[in-house]
């Protein structure tokens, strides 16, 4: 490992494995605190692109129990694991995340597991960006991999999928109509399908349905999502699930997709950062700068429309046609 | 009404009440079709800031039936009404929206009602922006008001709340724990609380709970959200609900908040448009411009971190401290 002598103290503490410093740094990222910038810059060269495995699926399919079982499996194999639970902070999201938090706290004595929930204030893109930066902190802190759980609210799932190296879609038998209406969307999301609670009747049928559906969309030479049945009640299939995740991670390396995906993610992250900065600067100027206030006055008075106002503020941003 | 002679044909048709032209224009907005720009610019001076009433709440509280009952009430009073149902397009969202669509189609013979669902591709902010622009088209088309229904997925609800002039939060008795965990969030959202299915036992208790909660947060001279019980089964309370919405709309005028809110929304819309344009331009350049490709190479190689790269692309965007 590279020496950590030249790092600023907060970053050095993260790299040296100080769990409190890590938690503080993640909070700074989550809250958009300016102190996060220096830490993220300092730790970035020490990141290794560790696997980030996302788990999405409807509420009540047992994602948390599944992740808990995976953590036990991975710890038994000597891997260090960080879990990020993304809480959509919806006023209507229900209270399941609190329960997870309590469940994971039981591992407080094991330094090889780190649990963290991230609130998703603001846009779905915001929490995904914060989760990406938190994963990077966990990477620099030496964790072998990150598991990310979302609670099945669409926008956040899609955003998290974009930062995960492997996405596991968790379903249960007899989701019925719900699954039928979403099949197209599922394909874009899943690298691995998991039919959890496969001790329930109908599991084989659900797996067969999914297999037919996967076969329809499969392309020669491209990754085809495997379908794994699990049951956290009977602790069944959890190792097969992890084997499927590892197979996808190996595919990413062999096909060059890991490198391509990382490049794409970094490009989109940089664009997001520039967008945010432009937006913050402009918001401040629309309130503070008299000439921009005048522009806004004209829009309020209906003598200029919002798109024309945007053109005047950033005429060069519109690609010439 | 101003003459519509000088408008481009697609905009003129919208203003003159052509329903097919209106539907096409909304589709153009929804799909981000460039043809939407000219129509939106042309119709903007004809918009009047009509009330946009948002309805949010958990799945299954009966928002669609409630909106249907409100539409009947408003039509009986001679008002023209447009309804926008925002479909979060989640792969896990279930299929309730289709049902609504069918229900509303029964009014196809009444030209004073317009129903439209909007898919929320991409970020929550994206569908809110599209819904705002669709409301503007409906405003220019002469509708008296717009009702917007969301399906209770957090990010979209919050985004829609920002474009609504009045937000109705719809609950049912015995939501229990779910409501307890979200009370703080509710306050930011609600201008009016509606306890629907108030024929169910526990309705009075739910209303009393909400009233206590509202009393805790109320501030002298500011709007305090009224609590209305409704039952679409017994067609009870629907007129009281509308009276509460109208009271809030009057408050917006009397307090100056309508003007302030519109100004804030327009500022945030302009900022969003500029952000989007900057993002599109930069995304294209990161792939196409050799010097920017080199910058991205350095980030991939870990010799430059993403925030530093963003600084180089937009150094002036960071406010000086």
JSON list of N, CA and C in Angstrom, two decimals, chain B residues 146-173:
[
{"chain": "B", "resi": 146, "resn": "UNK", "atom": "N", "xyz": [-55.53, 22.63, -13.31]},
{"chain": "B", "resi": 146, "resn": "UNK", "atom": "CA", "xyz": [-54.88, 21.33, -13.56]},
{"chain": "B", "resi": 146, "resn": "UNK", "atom": "C", "xyz": [-54.79, 20.57, -12.25]},
{"chain": "B", "resi": 147, "resn": "UNK", "atom": "N", "xyz": [-55.20, 19.31, -12.26]},
{"chain": "B", "resi": 147, "resn": "UNK", "atom": "CA", "xyz": [-54.99, 18.43, -11.11]},
{"chain": "B", "resi": 147, "resn": "UNK", "atom": "C", "xyz": [-53.88, 17.45, -11.47]},
{"chain": "B", "resi": 148, "resn": "UNK", "atom": "N", "xyz": [-52.89, 17.31, -10.59]},
{"chain": "B", "resi": 148, "resn": "UNK", "atom": "CA", "xyz": [-51.78, 16.41, -10.86]},
{"chain": "B", "resi": 148, "resn": "UNK", "atom": "C", "xyz": [-51.77, 15.30, -9.81]},
{"chain": "B", "resi": 149, "resn": "UNK", "atom": "N", "xyz": [-51.77, 14.06, -10.26]},
{"chain": "B", "resi": 149, "resn": "UNK", "atom": "CA", "xyz": [-51.73, 12.93, -9.34]},
{"chain": "B", "resi": 149, "resn": "UNK", "atom": "C", "xyz": [-50.38, 12.22, -9.45]},
{"chain": "B", "resi": 150, "resn": "UNK", "atom": "N", "xyz": [-49.74, 11.98, -8.31]},
{"chain": "B", "resi": 150, "resn": "UNK", "atom": "CA", "xyz": [-48.53, 11.14, -8.34]},
{"chain": "B", "resi": 150, "resn": "UNK", "atom": "C", "xyz": [-48.82, 9.87, -7.55]},
{"chain": "B", "resi": 151, "resn": "UNK", "atom": "N", "xyz": [-48.00, 8.85, -7.75]},
{"chain": "B", "resi": 151, "resn": "UNK", "atom": "CA", "xyz": [-48.33, 7.56, -7.14]},
{"chain": "B", "resi": 151, "resn": "UNK", "atom": "C", "xyz": [-47.54, 7.28, -5.86]},
{"chain": "B", "resi": 152, "resn": "UNK", "atom": "N", "xyz": [-47.07, 8.32, -5.23]},
{"chain": "B", "resi": 152, "resn": "UNK", "atom": "CA", "xyz": [-46.48, 8.10, -3.92]},
{"chain": "B", "resi": 152, "resn": "UNK", "atom": "C", "xyz": [-45.06, 7.63, -3.91]},
{"chain": "B", "resi": 153, "resn": "UNK", "atom": "N", "xyz": [-44.31, 7.89, -4.96]},
{"chain": "B", "resi": 153, "resn": "UNK", "atom": "CA", "xyz": [-42.88, 7.57, -4.89]},
{"chain": "B", "resi": 153, "resn": "UNK", "atom": "C", "xyz": [-42.16, 8.86, -4.57]},
{"chain": "B", "resi": 154, "resn": "UNK", "atom": "N", "xyz": [-41.40, 8.82, -3.49]},
{"chain": "B", "resi": 154, "resn": "UNK", "atom": "CA", "xyz": [-40.90, 10.01, -2.81]},
{"chain": "B", "resi": 154, "resn": "UNK", "atom": "C", "xyz": [-40.33, 11.12, -3.67]},
{"chain": "B", "resi": 155, "resn": "UNK", "atom": "N", "xyz": [-39.31, 10.81, -4.47]},
{"chain": "B", "resi": 155, "resn": "UNK", "atom": "CA", "xyz": [-38.62, 11.88, -5.19]},
{"chain": "B", "resi": 155, "resn": "UNK", "atom": "C", "xyz": [-39.56, 12.63, -6.12]},
{"chain": "B", "resi": 156, "resn": "UNK", "atom": "N", "xyz": [-40.42, 11.86, -6.81]},
{"chain": "B", "resi": 156, "resn": "UNK", "atom": "CA", "xyz": [-41.33, 12.50, -7.76]},
{"chain": "B", "resi": 156, "resn": "UNK", "atom": "C", "xyz": [-42.32, 13.38, -7.01]},
{"chain": "B", "resi": 157, "resn": "UNK", "atom": "N", "xyz": [-42.84, 12.88, -5.86]},
{"chain": "B", "resi": 157, "resn": "UNK", "atom": "CA", "xyz": [-43.77, 13.67, -5.07]},
{"chain": "B", "resi": 157, "resn": "UNK", "atom": "C", "xyz": [-43.18, 15.02, -4.71]},
{"chain": "B", "resi": 158, "resn": "UNK", "atom": "N", "xyz": [-41.94, 15.00, -4.25]},
{"chain": "B", "resi": 158, "resn": "UNK", "atom": "CA", "xyz": [-41.31, 16.24, -3.83]},
{"chain": "B", "resi": 158, "resn": "UNK", "atom": "C", "xyz": [-41.13, 17.17, -5.02]},
{"chain": "B", "resi": 159, "resn": "UNK", "atom": "N", "xyz": [-40.73, 16.60, -6.15]},
{"chain": "B", "resi": 159, "resn": "UNK", "atom": "CA", "xyz": [-40.52, 17.41, -7.35]},
{"chain": "B", "resi": 159, "resn": "UNK", "atom": "C", "xyz": [-41.84, 18.01, -7.84]},
{"chain": "B", "resi": 160, "resn": "UNK", "atom": "N", "xyz": [-42.91, 17.22, -7.79]},
{"chain": "B", "resi": 160, "resn": "UNK", "atom": "CA", "xyz": [-44.22, 17.71, -8.24]},
{"chain": "B", "resi": 160, "resn": "UNK", "atom": "C", "xyz": [-44.74, 18.78, -7.29]},
{"chain": "B", "resi": 161, "resn": "UNK", "atom": "N", "xyz": [-44.48, 18.59, -6.00]},
{"chain": "B", "resi": 161, "resn": "UNK", "atom": "CA", "xyz": [-44.92, 19.58, -5.02]},
{"chain": "B", "resi": 161, "resn": "UNK", "atom": "C", "xyz": [-44.34, 20.95, -5.38]},
{"chain": "B", "resi": 162, "resn": "UNK", "atom": "N", "xyz": [-43.14, 20.94, -5.91]},
{"chain": "B", "resi": 162, "resn": "UNK", "atom": "CA", "xyz": [-42.50, 22.21, -6.24]},
{"chain": "B", "resi": 162, "resn": "UNK", "atom": "C", "xyz": [-43.16, 22.92, -7.42]},
{"chain": "B", "resi": 163, "resn": "UNK", "atom": "N", "xyz": [-43.90, 22.19, -8.23]},
{"chain": "B", "resi": 163, "resn": "UNK", "atom": "CA", "xyz": [-44.55, 22.87, -9.35]},
{"chain": "B", "resi": 163, "resn": "UNK", "atom": "C", "xyz": [-46.04, 23.12, -9.09]},
{"chain": "B", "resi": 164, "resn": "UNK", "atom": "N", "xyz": [-46.61, 22.55, -8.01]},
{"chain": "B", "resi": 164, "resn": "UNK", "atom": "CA", "xyz": [-48.03, 22.73, -7.72]},
{"chain": "B", "resi": 164, "resn": "UNK", "atom": "C", "xyz": [-48.25, 24.02, -6.93]},
{"chain": "B", "resi": 165, "resn": "UNK", "atom": "N", "xyz": [-49.36, 24.69, -7.18]},
{"chain": "B", "resi": 165, "resn": "UNK", "atom": "CA", "xyz": [-49.68, 25.86, -6.36]},
{"chain": "B", "resi": 165, "resn": "UNK", "atom": "C", "xyz": [-50.30, 25.42, -5.04]},
{"chain": "B", "resi": 166, "resn": "UNK", "atom": "N", "xyz": [-51.08, 24.33, -5.05]},
{"chain": "B", "resi": 166, "resn": "UNK", "atom": "CA", "xyz": [-51.63, 23.75, -3.82]},
{"chain": "B", "resi": 166, "resn": "UNK", "atom": "C", "xyz": [-51.34, 22.25, -3.82]},
{"chain": "B", "resi": 167, "resn": "UNK", "atom": "N", "xyz": [-50.80, 21.76, -2.70]},
{"chain": "B", "resi": 167, "resn": "UNK", "atom": "CA", "xyz": [-50.52, 20.33, -2.59]},
{"chain": "B", "resi": 167, "resn": "UNK", "atom": "C", "xyz": [-51.45, 19.68, -1.58]},
{"chain": "B", "resi": 168, "resn": "UNK", "atom": "N", "xyz": [-52.20, 18.70, -2.03]},
{"chain": "B", "resi": 168, "resn": "UNK", "atom": "CA", "xyz": [-53.08, 17.95, -1.14]},
{"chain": "B", "resi": 168, "resn": "UNK", "atom": "C", "xyz": [-52.39, 16.62, -0.81]},
{"chain": "B", "resi": 169, "resn": "UNK", "atom": "N", "xyz": [-52.20, 16.36, 0.47]},
{"chain": "B", "resi": 169, "resn": "UNK", "atom": "CA", "xyz": [-51.66, 15.06, 0.88]},
{"chain": "B", "resi": 169, "resn": "UNK", "atom": "C", "xyz": [-52.83, 14.18, 1.28]},
{"chain": "B", "resi": 170, "resn": "UNK", "atom": "N", "xyz": [-52.99, 13.06, 0.61]},
{"chain": "B", "resi": 170, "resn": "UNK", "atom": "CA", "xyz": [-54.12, 12.17, 0.84]},
{"chain": "B", "resi": 170, "resn": "UNK", "atom": "C", "xyz": [-53.67, 10.99, 1.69]},
{"chain": "B", "resi": 171, "resn": "UNK", "atom": "N", "xyz": [-54.37, 10.78, 2.80]},
{"chain": "B", "resi": 171, "resn": "UNK", "atom": "CA", "xyz": [-54.06, 9.66, 3.69]},
{"chain": "B", "resi": 171, "resn": "UNK", "atom": "C", "xyz": [-55.35, 8.90, 3.94]},
{"chain": "B", "resi": 172, "resn": "UNK", "atom": "N", "xyz": [-55.25, 7.78, 4.64]},
{"chain": "B", "resi": 172, "resn": "UNK", "atom": "CA", "xyz": [-56.44, 7.05, 5.07]},
{"chain": "B", "resi": 172, "resn": "UNK", "atom": "C", "xyz": [-56.29, 6.75, 6.56]},
{"chain": "B", "resi": 173, "resn": "UNK", "atom": "N", "xyz": [-57.39, 6.46, 7.26]},
{"chain": "B", "resi": 173, "resn": "UNK", "atom": "CA", "xyz": [-57.28, 6.10, 8.68]},
{"chain": "B", "resi": 173, "resn": "UNK", "atom": "C", "xyz": [-56.37, 4.86, 8.81]}
]
